[in-house]
Short mmCIF file of N, CA and C in Angstrom, two decimals:
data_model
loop_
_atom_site.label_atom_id
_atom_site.label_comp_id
_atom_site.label_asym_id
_atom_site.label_seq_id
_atom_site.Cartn_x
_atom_site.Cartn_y
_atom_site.Cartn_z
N UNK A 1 -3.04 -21.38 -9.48
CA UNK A 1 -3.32 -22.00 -8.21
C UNK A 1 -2.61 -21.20 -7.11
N UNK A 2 -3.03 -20.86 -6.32
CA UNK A 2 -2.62 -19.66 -5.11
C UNK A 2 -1.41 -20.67 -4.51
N UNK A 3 -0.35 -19.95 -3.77
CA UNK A 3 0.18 -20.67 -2.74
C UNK A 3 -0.33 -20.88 -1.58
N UNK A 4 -0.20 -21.91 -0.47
CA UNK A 4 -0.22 -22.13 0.83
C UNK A 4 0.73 -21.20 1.34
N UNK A 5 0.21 -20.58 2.63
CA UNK A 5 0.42 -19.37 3.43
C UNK A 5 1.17 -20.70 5.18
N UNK A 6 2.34 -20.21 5.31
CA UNK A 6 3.52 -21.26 6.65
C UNK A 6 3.65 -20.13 7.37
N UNK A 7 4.03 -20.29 8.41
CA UNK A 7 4.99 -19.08 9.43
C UNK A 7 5.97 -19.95 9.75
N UNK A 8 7.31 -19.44 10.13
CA UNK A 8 8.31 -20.25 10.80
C UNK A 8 7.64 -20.35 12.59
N UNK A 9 7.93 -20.79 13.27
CA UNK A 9 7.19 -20.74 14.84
C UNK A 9 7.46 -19.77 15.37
N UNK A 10 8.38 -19.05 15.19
CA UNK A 10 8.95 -17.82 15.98
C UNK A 10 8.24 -16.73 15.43
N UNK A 11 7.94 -16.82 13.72
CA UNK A 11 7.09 -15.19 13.22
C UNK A 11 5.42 -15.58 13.68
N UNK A 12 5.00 -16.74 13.21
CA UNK A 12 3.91 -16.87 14.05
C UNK A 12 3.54 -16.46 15.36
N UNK A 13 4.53 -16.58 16.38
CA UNK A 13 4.14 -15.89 17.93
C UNK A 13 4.29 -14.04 17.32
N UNK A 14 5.17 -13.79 16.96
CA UNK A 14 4.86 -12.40 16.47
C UNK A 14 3.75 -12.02 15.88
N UNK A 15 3.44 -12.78 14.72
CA UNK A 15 1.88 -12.27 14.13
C UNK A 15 1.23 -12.39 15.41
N UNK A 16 1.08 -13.46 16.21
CA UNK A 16 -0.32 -13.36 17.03
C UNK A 16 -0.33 -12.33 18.26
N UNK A 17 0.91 -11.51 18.50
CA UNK A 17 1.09 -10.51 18.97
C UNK A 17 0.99 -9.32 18.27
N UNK A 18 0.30 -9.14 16.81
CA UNK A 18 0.17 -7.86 16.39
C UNK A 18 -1.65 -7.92 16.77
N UNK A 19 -1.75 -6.12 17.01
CA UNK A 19 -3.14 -5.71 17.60
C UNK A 19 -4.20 -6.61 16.27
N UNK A 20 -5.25 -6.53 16.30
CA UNK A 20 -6.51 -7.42 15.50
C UNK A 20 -6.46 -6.62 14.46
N UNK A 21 -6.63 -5.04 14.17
CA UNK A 21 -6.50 -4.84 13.36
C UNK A 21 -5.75 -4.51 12.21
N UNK A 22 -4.15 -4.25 12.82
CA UNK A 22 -2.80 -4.45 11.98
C UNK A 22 -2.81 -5.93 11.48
N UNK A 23 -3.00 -6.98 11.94
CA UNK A 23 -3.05 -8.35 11.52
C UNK A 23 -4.54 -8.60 10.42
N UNK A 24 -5.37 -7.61 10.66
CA UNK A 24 -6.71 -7.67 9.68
C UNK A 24 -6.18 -7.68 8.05
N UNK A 25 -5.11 -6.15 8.15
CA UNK A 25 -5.04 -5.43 7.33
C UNK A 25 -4.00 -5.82 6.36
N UNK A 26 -3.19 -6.82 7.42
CA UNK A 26 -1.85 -7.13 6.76
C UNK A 26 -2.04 -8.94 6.00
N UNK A 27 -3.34 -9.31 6.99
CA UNK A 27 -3.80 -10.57 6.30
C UNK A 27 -4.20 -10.53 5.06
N UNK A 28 -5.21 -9.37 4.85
CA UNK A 28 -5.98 -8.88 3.12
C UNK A 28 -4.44 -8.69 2.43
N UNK A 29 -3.67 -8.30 2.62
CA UNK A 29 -2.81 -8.04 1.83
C UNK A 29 -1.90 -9.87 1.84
N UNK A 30 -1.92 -10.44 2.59
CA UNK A 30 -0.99 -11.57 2.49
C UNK A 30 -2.09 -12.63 1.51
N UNK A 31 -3.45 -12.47 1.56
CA UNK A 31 -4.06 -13.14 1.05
C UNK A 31 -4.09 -12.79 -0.34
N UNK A 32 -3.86 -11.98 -0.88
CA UNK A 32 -3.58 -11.67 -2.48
C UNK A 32 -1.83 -11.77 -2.72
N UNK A 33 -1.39 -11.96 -2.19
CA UNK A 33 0.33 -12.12 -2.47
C UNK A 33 -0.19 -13.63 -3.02
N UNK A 34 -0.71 -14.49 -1.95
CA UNK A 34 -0.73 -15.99 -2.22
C UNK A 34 -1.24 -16.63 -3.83
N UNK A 35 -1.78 -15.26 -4.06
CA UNK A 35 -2.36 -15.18 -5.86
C UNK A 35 -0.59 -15.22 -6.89
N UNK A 36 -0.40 -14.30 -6.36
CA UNK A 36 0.80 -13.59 -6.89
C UNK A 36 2.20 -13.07 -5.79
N UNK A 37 2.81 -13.78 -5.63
CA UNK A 37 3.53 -13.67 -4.59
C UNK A 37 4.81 -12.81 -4.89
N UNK A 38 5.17 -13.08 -6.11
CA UNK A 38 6.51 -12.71 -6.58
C UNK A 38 6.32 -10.41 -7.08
N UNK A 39 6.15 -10.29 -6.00
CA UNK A 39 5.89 -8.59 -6.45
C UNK A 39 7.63 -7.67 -6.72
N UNK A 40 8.27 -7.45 -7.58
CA UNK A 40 9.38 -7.14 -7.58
C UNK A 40 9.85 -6.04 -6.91
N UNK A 41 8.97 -5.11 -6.72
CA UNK A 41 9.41 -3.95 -6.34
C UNK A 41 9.57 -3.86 -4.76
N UNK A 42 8.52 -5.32 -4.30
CA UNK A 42 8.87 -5.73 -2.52
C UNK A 42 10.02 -6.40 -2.49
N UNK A 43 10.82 -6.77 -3.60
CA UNK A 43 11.63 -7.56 -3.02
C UNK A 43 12.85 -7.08 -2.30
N UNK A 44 13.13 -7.39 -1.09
CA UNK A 44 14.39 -7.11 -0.43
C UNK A 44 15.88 -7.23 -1.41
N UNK A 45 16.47 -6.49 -0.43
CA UNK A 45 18.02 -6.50 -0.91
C UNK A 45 19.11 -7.15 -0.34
N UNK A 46 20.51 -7.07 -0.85
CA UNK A 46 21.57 -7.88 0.47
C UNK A 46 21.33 -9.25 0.88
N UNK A 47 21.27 -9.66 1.81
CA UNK A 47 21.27 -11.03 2.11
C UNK A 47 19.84 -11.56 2.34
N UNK A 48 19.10 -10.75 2.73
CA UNK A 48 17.77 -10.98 2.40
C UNK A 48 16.91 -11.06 0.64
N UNK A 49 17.74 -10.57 -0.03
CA UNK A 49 17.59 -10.88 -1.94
C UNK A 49 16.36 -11.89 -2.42
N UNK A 50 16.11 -12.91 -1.30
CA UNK A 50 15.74 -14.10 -1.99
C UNK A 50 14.22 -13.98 -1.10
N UNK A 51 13.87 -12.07 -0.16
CA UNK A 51 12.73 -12.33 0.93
C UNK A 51 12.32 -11.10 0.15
N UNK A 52 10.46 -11.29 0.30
CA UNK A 52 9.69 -10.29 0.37
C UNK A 52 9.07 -9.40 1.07
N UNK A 53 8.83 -8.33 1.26
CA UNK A 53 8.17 -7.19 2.50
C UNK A 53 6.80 -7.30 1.82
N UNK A 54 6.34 -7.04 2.75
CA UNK A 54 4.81 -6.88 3.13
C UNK A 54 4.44 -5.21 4.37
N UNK A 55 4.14 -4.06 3.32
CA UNK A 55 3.92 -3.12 4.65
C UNK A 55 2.72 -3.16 5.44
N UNK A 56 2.50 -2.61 6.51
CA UNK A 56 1.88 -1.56 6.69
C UNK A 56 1.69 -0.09 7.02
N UNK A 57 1.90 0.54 6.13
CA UNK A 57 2.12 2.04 6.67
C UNK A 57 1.29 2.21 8.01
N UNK A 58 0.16 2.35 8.14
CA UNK A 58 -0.43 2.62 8.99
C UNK A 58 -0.33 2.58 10.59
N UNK A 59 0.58 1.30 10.26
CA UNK A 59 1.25 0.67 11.90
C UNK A 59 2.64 1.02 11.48
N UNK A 60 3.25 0.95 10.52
CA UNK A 60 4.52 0.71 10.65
C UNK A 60 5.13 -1.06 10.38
N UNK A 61 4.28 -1.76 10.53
CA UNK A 61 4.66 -3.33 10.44
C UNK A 61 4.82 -3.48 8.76
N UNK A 62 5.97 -4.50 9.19
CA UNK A 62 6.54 -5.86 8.20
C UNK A 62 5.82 -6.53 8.52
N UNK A 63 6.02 -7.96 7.29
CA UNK A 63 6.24 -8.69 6.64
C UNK A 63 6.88 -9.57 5.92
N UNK A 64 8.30 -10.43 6.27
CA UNK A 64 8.85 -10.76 5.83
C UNK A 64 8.84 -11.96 4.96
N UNK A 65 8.92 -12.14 3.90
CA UNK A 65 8.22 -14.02 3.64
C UNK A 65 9.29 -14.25 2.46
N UNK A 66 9.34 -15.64 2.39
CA UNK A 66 9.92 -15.97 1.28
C UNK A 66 8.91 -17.48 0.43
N UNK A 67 9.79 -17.11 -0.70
CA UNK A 67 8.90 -18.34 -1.52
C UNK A 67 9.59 -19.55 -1.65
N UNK A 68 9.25 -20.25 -1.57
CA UNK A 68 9.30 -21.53 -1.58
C UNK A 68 8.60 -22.55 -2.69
N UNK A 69 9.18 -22.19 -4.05
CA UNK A 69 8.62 -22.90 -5.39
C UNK A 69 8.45 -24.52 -5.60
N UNK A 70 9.07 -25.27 -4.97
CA UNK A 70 8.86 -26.65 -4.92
C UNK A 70 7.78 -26.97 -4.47
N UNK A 71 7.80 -26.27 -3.03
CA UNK A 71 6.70 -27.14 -2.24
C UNK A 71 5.35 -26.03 -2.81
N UNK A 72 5.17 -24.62 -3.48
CA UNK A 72 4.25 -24.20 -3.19
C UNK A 72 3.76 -23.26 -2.15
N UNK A 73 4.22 -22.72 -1.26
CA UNK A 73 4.13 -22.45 -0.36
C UNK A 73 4.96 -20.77 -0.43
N UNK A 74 4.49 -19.82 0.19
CA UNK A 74 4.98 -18.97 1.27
C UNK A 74 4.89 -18.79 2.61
N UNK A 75 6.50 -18.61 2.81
CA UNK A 75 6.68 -18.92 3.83
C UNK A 75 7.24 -17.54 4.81
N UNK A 76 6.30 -16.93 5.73
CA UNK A 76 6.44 -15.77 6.41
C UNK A 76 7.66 -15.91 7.13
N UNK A 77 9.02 -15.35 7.69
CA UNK A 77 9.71 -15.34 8.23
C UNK A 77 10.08 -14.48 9.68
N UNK A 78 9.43 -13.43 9.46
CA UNK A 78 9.19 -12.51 10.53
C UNK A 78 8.23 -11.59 10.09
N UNK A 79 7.82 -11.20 11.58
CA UNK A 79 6.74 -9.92 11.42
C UNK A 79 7.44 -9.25 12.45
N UNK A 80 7.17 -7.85 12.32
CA UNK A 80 7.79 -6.76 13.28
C UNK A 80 7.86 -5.52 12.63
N UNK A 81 8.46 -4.65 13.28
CA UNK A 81 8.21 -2.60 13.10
C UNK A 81 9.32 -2.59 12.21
N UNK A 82 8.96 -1.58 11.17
CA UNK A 82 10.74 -1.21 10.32
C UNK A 82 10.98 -0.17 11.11
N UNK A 83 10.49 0.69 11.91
CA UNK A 83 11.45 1.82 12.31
C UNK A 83 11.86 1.46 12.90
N UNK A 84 12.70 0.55 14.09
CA UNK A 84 14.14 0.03 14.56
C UNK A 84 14.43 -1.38 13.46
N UNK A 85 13.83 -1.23 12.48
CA UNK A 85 14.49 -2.50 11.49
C UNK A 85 14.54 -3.86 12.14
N UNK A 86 13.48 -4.02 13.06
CA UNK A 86 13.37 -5.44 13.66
C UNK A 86 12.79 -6.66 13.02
N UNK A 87 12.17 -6.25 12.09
CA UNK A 87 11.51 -6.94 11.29
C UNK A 87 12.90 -7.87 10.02
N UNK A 88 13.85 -6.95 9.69
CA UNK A 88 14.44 -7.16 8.80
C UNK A 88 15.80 -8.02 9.64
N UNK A 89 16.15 -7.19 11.00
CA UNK A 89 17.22 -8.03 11.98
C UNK A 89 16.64 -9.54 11.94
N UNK A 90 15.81 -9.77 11.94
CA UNK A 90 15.32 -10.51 13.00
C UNK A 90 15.41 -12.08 11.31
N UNK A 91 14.72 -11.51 10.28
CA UNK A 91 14.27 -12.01 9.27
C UNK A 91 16.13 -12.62 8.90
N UNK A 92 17.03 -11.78 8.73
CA UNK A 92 18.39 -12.20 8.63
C UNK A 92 18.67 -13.02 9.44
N UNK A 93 18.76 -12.99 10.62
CA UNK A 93 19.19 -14.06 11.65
C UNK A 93 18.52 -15.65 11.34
N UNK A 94 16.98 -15.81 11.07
CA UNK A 94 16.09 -17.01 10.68
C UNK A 94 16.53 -17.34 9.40
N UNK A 95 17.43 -16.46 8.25
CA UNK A 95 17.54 -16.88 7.52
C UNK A 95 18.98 -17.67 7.39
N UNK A 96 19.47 -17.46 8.48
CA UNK A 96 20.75 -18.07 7.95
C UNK A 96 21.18 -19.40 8.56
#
C-alpha cells in the first residue's frame, strides 16, 4: 500500500516556488518513493539520519522528507538547491 505524500507549510510554499518543470520531474520521482520510500543509499547523515534526499541533477534541487511509519505517510520537509546546502540548512532547523 503506497504512502500518503504531507509537506510541512513552509516546504510546501517552496515546492510551489520551484519552476513547473523541476516540480514535474521531482513529482515522478516522489510518486514512486511513495511505493517504496525507504531508499538507503538517499538516506541522509548526522542529525538529519532519520531524512531522505530526493535529487534533481538537472536543477540542482532537493528533497528532503522523512517517514513517518505510524501514520503512513511521507512527510517532505524542505525543498531547495544543494549547492549553498539550503535545502539541508533549512531541513535541520524544521527538524528540531
Amino acid at each position: 500500500m503506497p504512502f500518503k505524500l504531507e509537506f510541512l507549510d513552509l516546504a510546501f510554499d517552496e515546492w510551489c516556488k520551484l519552476d513547473s518543470a523541476v516540480a514535474t520531474r521531482l513529482r515522478k520521482k516522489l510518486d514512486r518513493r511513495l511505493e517504496q520510500p525507504r531508499i538507503e543509499s538517499q538516506r541522509l547523515h548526522g542529525t538529519l539520519a532519520d531524512c531522505f534526499k530526493i535529487r534533481d541533477d538537472k536543477s540542482g534541487s532537493r528533497v528532503v522528507y522523512v517517514i513517518e511509519d505510524d501514520e503512513h505517510v511521507v512527510l517532505v520537509v524542505s525543498v531547495g538547491k544543494r549547492a549553498d546546502g539550503a535545502a539541508y540548512r533549512i531541513a535541520e532547523a524544521r527538524r528540531d
